[in-house]
PDB file of C-alpha atoms in Angstrom:
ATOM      1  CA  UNK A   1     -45.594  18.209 -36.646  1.00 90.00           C
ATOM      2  CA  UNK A   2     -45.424  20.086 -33.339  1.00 94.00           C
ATOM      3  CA  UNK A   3     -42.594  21.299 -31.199  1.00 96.00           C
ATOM      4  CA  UNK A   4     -43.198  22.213 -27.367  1.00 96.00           C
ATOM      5  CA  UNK A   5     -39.517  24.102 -25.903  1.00 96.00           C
ATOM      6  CA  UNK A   6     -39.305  23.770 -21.787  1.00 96.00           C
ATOM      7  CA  UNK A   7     -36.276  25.644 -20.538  1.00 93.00           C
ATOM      8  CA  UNK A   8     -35.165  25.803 -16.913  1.00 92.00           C
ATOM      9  CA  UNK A   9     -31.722  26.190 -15.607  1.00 91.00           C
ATOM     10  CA  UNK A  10     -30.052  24.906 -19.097  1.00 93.00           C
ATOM     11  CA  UNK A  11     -31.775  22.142 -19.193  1.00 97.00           C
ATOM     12  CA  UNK A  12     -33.977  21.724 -22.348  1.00 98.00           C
ATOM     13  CA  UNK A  13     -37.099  19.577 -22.904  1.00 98.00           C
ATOM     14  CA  UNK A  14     -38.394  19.336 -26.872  1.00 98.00           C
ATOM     15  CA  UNK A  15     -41.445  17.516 -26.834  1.00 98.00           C
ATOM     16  CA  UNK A  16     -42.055  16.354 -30.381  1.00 98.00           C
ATOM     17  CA  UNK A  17     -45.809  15.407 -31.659  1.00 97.00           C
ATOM     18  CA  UNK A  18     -46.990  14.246 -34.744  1.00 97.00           C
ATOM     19  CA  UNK A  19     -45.755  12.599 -37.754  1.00 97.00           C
ATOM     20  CA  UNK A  20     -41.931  12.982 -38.093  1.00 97.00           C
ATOM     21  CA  UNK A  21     -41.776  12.300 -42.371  1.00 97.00           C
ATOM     22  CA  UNK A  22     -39.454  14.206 -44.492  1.00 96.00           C
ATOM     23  CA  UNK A  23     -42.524  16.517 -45.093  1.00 95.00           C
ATOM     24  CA  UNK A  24     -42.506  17.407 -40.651  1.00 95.00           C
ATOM     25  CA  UNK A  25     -39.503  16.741 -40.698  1.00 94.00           C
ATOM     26  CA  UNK A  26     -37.788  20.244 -42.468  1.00 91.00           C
ATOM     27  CA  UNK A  27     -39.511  22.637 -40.405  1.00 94.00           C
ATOM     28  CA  UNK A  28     -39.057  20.450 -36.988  1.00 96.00           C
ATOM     29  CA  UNK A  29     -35.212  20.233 -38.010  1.00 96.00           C
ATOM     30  CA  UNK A  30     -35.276  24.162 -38.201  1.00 95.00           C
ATOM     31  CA  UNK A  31     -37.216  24.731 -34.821  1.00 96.00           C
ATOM     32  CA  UNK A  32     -35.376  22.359 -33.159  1.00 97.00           C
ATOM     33  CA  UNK A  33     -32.132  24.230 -34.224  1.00 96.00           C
ATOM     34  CA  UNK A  34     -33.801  27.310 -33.276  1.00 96.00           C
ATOM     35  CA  UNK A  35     -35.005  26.590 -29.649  1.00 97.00           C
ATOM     36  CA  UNK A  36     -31.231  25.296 -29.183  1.00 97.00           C
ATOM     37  CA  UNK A  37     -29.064  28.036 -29.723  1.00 95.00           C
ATOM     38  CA  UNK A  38     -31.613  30.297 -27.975  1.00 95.00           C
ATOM     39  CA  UNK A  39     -31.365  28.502 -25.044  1.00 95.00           C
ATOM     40  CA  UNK A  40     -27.814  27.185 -24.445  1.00 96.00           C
ATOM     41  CA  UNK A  41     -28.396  24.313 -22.837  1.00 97.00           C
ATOM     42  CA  UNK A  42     -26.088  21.799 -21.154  1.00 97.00           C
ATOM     43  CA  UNK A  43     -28.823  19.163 -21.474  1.00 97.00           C
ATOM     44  CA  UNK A  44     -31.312  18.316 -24.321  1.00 98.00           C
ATOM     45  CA  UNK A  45     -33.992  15.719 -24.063  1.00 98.00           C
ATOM     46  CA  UNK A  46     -35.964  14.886 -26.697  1.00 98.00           C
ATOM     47  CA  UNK A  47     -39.205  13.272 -25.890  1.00 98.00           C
ATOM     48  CA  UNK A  48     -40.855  11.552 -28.448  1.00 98.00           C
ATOM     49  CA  UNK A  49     -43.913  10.810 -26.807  1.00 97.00           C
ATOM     50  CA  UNK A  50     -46.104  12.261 -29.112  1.00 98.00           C
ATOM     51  CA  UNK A  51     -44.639  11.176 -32.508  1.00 98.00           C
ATOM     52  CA  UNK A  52     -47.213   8.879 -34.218  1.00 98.00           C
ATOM     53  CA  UNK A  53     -45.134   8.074 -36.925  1.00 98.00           C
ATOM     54  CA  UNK A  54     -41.415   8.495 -37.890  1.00 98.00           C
ATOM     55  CA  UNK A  55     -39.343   7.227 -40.661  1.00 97.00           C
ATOM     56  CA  UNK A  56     -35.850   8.309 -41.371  1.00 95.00           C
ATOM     57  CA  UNK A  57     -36.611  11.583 -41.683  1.00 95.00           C
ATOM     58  CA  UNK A  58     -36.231  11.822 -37.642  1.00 96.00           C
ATOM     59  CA  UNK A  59     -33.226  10.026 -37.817  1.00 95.00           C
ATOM     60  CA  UNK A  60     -31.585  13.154 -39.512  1.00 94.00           C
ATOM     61  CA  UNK A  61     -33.229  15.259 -36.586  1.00 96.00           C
ATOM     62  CA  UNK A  62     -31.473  13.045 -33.834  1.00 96.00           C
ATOM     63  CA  UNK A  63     -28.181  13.593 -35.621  1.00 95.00           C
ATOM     64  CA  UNK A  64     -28.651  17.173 -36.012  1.00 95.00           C
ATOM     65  CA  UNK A  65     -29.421  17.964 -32.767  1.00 97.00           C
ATOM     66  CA  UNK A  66     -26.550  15.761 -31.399  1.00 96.00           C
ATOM     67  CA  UNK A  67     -24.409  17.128 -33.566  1.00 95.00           C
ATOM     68  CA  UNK A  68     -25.543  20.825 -32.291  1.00 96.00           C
ATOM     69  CA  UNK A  69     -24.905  19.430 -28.387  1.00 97.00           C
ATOM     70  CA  UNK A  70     -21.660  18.418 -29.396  1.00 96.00           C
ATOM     71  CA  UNK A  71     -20.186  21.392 -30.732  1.00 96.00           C
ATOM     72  CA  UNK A  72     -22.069  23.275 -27.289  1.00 96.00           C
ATOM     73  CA  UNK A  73     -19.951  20.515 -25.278  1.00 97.00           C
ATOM     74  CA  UNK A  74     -23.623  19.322 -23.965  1.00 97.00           C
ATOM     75  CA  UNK A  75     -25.242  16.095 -24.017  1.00 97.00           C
ATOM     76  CA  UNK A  76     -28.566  14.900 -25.566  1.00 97.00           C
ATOM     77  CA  UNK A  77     -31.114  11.644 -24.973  1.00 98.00           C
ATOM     78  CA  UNK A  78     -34.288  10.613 -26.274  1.00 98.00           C
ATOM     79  CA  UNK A  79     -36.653   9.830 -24.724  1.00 97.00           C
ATOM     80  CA  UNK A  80     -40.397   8.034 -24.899  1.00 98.00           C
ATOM     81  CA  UNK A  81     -39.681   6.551 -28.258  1.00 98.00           C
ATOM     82  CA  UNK A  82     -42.984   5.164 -29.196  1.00 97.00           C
ATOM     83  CA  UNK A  83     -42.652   1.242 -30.695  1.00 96.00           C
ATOM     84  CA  UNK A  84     -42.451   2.548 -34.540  1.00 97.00           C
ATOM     85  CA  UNK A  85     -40.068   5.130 -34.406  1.00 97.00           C
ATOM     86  CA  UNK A  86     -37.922   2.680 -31.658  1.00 97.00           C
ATOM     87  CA  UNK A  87     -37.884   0.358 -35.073  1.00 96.00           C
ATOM     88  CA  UNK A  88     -36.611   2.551 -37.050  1.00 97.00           C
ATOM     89  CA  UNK A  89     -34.116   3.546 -34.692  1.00 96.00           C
ATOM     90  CA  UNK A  90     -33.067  -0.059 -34.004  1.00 95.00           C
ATOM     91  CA  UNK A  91     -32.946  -1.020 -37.772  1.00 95.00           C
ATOM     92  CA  UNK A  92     -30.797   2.050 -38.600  1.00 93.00           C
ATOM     93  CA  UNK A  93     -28.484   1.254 -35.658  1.00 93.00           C
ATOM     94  CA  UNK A  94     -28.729   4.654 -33.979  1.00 92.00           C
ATOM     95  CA  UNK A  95     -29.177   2.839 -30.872  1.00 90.00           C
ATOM     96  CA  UNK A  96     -25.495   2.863 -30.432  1.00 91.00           C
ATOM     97  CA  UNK A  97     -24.823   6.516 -31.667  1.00 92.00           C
ATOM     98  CA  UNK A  98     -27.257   8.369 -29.073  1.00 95.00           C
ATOM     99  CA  UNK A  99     -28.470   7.857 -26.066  1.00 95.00           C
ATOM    100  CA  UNK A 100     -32.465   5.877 -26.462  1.00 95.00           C
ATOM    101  CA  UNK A 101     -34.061   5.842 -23.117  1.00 89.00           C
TER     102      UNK A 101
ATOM    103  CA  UNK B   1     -41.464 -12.943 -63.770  1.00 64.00           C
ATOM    104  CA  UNK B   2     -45.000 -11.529 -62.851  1.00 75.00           C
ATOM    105  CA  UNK B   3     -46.753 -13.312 -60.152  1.00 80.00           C
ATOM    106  CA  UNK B   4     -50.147 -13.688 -59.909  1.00 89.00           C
ATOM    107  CA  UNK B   5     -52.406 -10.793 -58.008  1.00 90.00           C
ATOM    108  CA  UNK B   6     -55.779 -11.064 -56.733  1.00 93.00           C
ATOM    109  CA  UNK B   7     -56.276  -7.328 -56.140  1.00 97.00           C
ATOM    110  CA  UNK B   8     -54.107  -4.419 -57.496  1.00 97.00           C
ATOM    111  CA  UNK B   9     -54.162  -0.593 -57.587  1.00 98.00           C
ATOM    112  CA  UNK B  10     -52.444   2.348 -58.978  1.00 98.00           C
ATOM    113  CA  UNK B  11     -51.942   5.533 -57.241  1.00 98.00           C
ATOM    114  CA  UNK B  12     -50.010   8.549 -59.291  1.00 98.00           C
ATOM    115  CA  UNK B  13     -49.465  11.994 -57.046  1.00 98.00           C
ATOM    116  CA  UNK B  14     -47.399  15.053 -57.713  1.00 98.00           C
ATOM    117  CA  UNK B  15     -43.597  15.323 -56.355  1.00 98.00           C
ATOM    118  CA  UNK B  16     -44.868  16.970 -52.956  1.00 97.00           C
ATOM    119  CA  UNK B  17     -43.978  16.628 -49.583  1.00 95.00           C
ATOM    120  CA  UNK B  18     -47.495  16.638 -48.461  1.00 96.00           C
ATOM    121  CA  UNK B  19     -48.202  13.525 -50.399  1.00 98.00           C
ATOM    122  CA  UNK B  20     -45.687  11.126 -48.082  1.00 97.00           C
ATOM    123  CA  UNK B  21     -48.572  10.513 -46.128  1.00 97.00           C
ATOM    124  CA  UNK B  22     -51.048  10.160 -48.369  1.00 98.00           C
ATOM    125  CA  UNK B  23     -49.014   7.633 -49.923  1.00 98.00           C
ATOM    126  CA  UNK B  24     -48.122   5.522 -46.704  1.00 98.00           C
ATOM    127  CA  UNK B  25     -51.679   5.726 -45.849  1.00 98.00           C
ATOM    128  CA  UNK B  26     -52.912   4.931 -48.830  1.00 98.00           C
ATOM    129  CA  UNK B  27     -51.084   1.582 -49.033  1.00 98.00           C
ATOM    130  CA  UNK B  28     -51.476   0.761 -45.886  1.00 98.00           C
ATOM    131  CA  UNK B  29     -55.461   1.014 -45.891  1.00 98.00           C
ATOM    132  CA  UNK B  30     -54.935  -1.529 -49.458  1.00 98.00           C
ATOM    133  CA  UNK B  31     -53.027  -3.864 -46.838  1.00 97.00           C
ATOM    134  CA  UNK B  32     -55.351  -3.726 -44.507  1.00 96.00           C
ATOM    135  CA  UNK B  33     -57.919  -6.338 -46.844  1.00 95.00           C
ATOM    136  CA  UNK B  34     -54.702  -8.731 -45.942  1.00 96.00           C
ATOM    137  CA  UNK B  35     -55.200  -8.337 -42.366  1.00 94.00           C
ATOM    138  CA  UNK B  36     -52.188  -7.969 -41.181  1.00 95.00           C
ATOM    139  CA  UNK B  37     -49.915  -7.439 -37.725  1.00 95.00           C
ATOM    140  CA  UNK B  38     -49.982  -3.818 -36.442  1.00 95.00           C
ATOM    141  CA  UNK B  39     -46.495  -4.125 -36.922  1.00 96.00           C
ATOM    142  CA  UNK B  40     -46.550  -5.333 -40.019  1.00 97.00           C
ATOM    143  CA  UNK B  41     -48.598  -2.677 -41.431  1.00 97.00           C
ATOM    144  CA  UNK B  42     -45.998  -0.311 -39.228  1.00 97.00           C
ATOM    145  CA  UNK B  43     -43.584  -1.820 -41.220  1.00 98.00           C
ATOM    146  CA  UNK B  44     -45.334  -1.243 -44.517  1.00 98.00           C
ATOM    147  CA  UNK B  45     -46.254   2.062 -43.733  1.00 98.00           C
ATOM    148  CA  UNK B  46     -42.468   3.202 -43.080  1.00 98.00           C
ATOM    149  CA  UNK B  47     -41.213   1.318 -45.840  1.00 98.00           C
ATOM    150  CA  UNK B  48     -43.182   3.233 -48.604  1.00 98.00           C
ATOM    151  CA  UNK B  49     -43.164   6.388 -46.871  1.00 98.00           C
ATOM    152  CA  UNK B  50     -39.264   6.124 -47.516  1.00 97.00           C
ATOM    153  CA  UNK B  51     -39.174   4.883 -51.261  1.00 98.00           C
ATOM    154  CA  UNK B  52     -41.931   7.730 -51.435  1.00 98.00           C
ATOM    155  CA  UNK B  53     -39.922  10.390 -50.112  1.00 96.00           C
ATOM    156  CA  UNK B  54     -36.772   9.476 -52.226  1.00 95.00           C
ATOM    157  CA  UNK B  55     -38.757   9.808 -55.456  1.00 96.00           C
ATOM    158  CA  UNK B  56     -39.908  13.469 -54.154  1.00 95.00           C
ATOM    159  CA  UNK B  57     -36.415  14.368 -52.797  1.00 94.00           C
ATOM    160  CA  UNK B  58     -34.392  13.291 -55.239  1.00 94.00           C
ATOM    161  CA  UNK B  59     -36.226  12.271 -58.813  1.00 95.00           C
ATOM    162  CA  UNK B  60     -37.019  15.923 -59.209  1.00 94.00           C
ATOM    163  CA  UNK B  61     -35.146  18.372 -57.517  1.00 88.00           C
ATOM    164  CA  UNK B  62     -36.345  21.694 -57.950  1.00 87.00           C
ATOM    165  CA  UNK B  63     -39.315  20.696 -60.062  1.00 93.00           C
ATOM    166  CA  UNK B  64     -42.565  18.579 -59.785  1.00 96.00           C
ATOM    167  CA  UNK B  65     -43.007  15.342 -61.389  1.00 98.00           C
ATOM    168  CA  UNK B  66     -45.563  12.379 -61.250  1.00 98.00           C
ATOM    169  CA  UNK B  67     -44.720   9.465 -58.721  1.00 98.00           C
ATOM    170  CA  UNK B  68     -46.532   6.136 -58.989  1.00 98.00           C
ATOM    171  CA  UNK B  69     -47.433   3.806 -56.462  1.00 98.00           C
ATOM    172  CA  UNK B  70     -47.963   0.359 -57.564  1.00 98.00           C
ATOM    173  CA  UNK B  71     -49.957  -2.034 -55.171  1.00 98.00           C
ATOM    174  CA  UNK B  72     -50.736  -5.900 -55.434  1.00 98.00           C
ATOM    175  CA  UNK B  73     -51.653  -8.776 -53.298  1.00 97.00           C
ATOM    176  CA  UNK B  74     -49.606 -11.484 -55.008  1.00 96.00           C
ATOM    177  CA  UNK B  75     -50.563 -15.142 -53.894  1.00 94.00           C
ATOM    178  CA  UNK B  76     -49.310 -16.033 -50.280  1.00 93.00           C
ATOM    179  CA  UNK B  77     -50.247 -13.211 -49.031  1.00 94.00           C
ATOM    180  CA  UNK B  78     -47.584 -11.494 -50.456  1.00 97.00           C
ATOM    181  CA  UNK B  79     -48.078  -7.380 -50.840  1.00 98.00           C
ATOM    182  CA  UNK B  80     -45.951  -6.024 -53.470  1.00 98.00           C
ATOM    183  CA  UNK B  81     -45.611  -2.382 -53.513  1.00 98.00           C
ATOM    184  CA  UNK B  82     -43.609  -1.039 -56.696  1.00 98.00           C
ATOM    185  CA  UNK B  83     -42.785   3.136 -56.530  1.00 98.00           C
ATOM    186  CA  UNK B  84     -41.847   4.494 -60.019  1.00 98.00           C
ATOM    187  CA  UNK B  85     -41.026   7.672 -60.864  1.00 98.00           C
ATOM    188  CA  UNK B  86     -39.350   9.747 -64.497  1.00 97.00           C
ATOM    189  CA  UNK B  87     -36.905  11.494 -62.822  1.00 97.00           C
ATOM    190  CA  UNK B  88     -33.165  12.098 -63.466  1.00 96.00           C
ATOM    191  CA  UNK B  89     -32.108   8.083 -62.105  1.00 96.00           C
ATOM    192  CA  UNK B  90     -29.114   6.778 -59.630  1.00 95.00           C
ATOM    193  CA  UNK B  91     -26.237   6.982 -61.355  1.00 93.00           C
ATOM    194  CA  UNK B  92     -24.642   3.857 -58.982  1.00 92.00           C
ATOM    195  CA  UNK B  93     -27.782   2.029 -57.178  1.00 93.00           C
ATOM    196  CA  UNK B  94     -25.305  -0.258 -55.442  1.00 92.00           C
ATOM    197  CA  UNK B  95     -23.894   2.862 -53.673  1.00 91.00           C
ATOM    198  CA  UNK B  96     -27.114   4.290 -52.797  1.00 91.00           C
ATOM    199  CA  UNK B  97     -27.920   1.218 -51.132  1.00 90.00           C
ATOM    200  CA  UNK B  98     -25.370   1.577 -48.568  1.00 90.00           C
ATOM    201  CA  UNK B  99     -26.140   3.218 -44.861  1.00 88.00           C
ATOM    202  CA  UNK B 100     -25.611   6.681 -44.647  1.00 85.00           C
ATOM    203  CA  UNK B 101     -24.878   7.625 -48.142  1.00 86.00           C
ATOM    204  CA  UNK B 102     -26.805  10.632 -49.521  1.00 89.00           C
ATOM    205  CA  UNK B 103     -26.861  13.099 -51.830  1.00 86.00           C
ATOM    206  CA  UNK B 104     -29.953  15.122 -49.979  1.00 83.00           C
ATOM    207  CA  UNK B 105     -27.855  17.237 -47.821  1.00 79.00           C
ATOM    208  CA  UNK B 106     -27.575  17.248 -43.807  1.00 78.00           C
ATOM    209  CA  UNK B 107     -32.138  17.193 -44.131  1.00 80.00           C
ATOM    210  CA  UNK B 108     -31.775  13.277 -44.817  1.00 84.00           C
ATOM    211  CA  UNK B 109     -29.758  10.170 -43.027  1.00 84.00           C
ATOM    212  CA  UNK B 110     -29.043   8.437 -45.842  1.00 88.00           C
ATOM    213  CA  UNK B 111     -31.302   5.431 -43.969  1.00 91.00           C
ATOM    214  CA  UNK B 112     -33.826   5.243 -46.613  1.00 93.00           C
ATOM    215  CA  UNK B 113     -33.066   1.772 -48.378  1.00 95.00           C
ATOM    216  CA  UNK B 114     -31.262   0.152 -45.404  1.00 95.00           C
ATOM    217  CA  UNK B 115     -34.868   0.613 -43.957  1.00 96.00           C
ATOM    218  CA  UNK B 116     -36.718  -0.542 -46.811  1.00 97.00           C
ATOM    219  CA  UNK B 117     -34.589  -3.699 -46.753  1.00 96.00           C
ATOM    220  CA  UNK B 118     -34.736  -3.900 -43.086  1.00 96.00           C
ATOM    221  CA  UNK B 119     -38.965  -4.221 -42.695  1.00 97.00           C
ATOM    222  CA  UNK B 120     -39.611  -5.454 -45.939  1.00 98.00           C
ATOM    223  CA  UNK B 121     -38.746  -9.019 -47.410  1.00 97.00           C
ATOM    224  CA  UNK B 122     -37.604  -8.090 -50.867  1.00 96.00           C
ATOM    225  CA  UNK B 123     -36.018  -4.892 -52.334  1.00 97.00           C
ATOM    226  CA  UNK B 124     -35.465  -4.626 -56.324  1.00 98.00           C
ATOM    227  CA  UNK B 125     -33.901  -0.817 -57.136  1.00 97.00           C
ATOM    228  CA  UNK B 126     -33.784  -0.766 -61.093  1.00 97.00           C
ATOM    229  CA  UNK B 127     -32.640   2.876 -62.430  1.00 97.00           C
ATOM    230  CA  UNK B 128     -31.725   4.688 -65.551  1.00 97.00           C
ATOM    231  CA  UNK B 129     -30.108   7.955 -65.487  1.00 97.00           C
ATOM    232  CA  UNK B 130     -32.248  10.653 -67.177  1.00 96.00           C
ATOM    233  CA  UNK B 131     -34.872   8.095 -67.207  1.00 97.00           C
ATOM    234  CA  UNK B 132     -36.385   7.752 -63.714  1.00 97.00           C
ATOM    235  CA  UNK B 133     -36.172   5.160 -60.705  1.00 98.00           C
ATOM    236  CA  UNK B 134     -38.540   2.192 -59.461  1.00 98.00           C
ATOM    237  CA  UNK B 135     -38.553   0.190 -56.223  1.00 98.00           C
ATOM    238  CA  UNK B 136     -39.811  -2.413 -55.790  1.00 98.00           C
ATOM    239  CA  UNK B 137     -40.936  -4.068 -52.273  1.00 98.00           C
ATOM    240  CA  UNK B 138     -42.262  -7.411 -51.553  1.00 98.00           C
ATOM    241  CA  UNK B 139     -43.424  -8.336 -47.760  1.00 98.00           C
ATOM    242  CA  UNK B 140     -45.325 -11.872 -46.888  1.00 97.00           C
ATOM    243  CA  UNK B 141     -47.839 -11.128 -44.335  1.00 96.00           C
ATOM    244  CA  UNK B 142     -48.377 -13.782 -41.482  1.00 91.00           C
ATOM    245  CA  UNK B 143     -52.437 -13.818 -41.869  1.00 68.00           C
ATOM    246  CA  UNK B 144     -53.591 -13.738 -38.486  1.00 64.00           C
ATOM    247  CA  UNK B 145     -56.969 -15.207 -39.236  1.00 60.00           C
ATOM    248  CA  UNK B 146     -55.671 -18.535 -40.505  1.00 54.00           C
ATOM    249  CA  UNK B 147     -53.034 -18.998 -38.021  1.00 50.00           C
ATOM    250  CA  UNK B 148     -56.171 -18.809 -35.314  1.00 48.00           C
ATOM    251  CA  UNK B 149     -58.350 -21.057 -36.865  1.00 42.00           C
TER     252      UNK B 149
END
């Protein structure tokens, strides 16, 4: 599991590769935590372009990092959700917590 | 009662993370003699890798244990996928079952089983506290070559 952080002007891109399994998933969590508070941002996009697999594991990532937006008074999507992961998204209902593009 | 299998195997790991996918991919290379859908072996693939990673998370926490993965191709082109483990059991199955409950901390969604019900057909959770867990999955795959002949 891989996590690329793109700041500019408080806007933050994480691009996520890899497999997102409760094994990735603890130190992505972390990072992902990490590269937020460092850089502020008013705007996080996840892009999950790279994520070859993803089971709920990534669902507890999504939350987190809303969760961490919220409190920041920012806001969050996700982004490039590859078929699988979009599944597991749909079948957990987080469709209608956060915002899927 | 047992059905029938034409093909079986048994696959027993240690309690570590790593082994998620070595598990999921295990199974799904078994399934893959049933030719199915991508998204059916997607579907299988996501399915273990969560009964998988609540035997590791939550069988044995803060020890290793053995977890056993229990494949057969049951007639119909049924795959049955059983994952046992000897760990400390679910005190109340029927609560564990439901969407967002969890006992793993703010690391887990508490999505496991609704997801394991939601891509496979059939979902059996039998558990004895102090005893261990098992899980038991059942998915009929559509068998592509037969519906194009």
């Amino acid at each position: 599991m891989e996590l690329n952080a793109k700041s500019t002007d408080r806007n933050l891109l994480l691009e996520l590769s890899g497999e997102l399994d409760h094994h990735g998933a603890r130190d992505a969590i972390a990072e992902t935590e990490r590269a937020i508070d460092a850089a502020l941002p008013r705007r996080l996009m996840l892009d999950f372009s790279g994520v070859t697999f993803m089971d709920s594991s990534g669902i507890a990532l999504i939350l987190r990092a809303q969760k961490r937006m919220q409190n920041l008074g920012g806001s969050m999507v996700v982004c490039h959700v590859p078929q699988q992961a979009k599944r597991v998204l749909e079948a957990a209902g987080i469709c209608r917590l956060v915002a899927v593009r | 009662m047992k059905r029938k299998s034409s093909n079986e195997f048994t696959l027993e790991f240690l309690s570590r993370s790593a082994n998620e996918g070595f598990a999921r991919m295990a199974v799904a290379c078994f399934a893959a003699q049933m030719d199915p859908t991508l998204n059916e072996l997607e579907d299988i693939k996501t399915a273990v890798s969560e009964a998988v990673t609540n035997a590791i998370v939550h069988a044995y926490p803060n020890a290793l244990g053995k977890v056993t993965v229990h494949g057969r191709i049951c007639e119909g082109n049924v795959l049955e996928i059983t994952v046992k483990d000897r760990g400390r059991g679910i005190p109340d199955v029927n609560q564990a079952r439901q969407p967002m409950f969890t006992t793993g901390g703010e690391e887990r969604s508490g999505m496991g089983f609704t997801i394991m019900e939601s891509f496979m057909d059939h979902l059996v959770v039998k558990s004895v506290v102090g005893r261990g867990t098992s899980v038991q999955m059942r998915k009929k795959l559509s068998s592509r070559l037969k519906v194009q002949k």
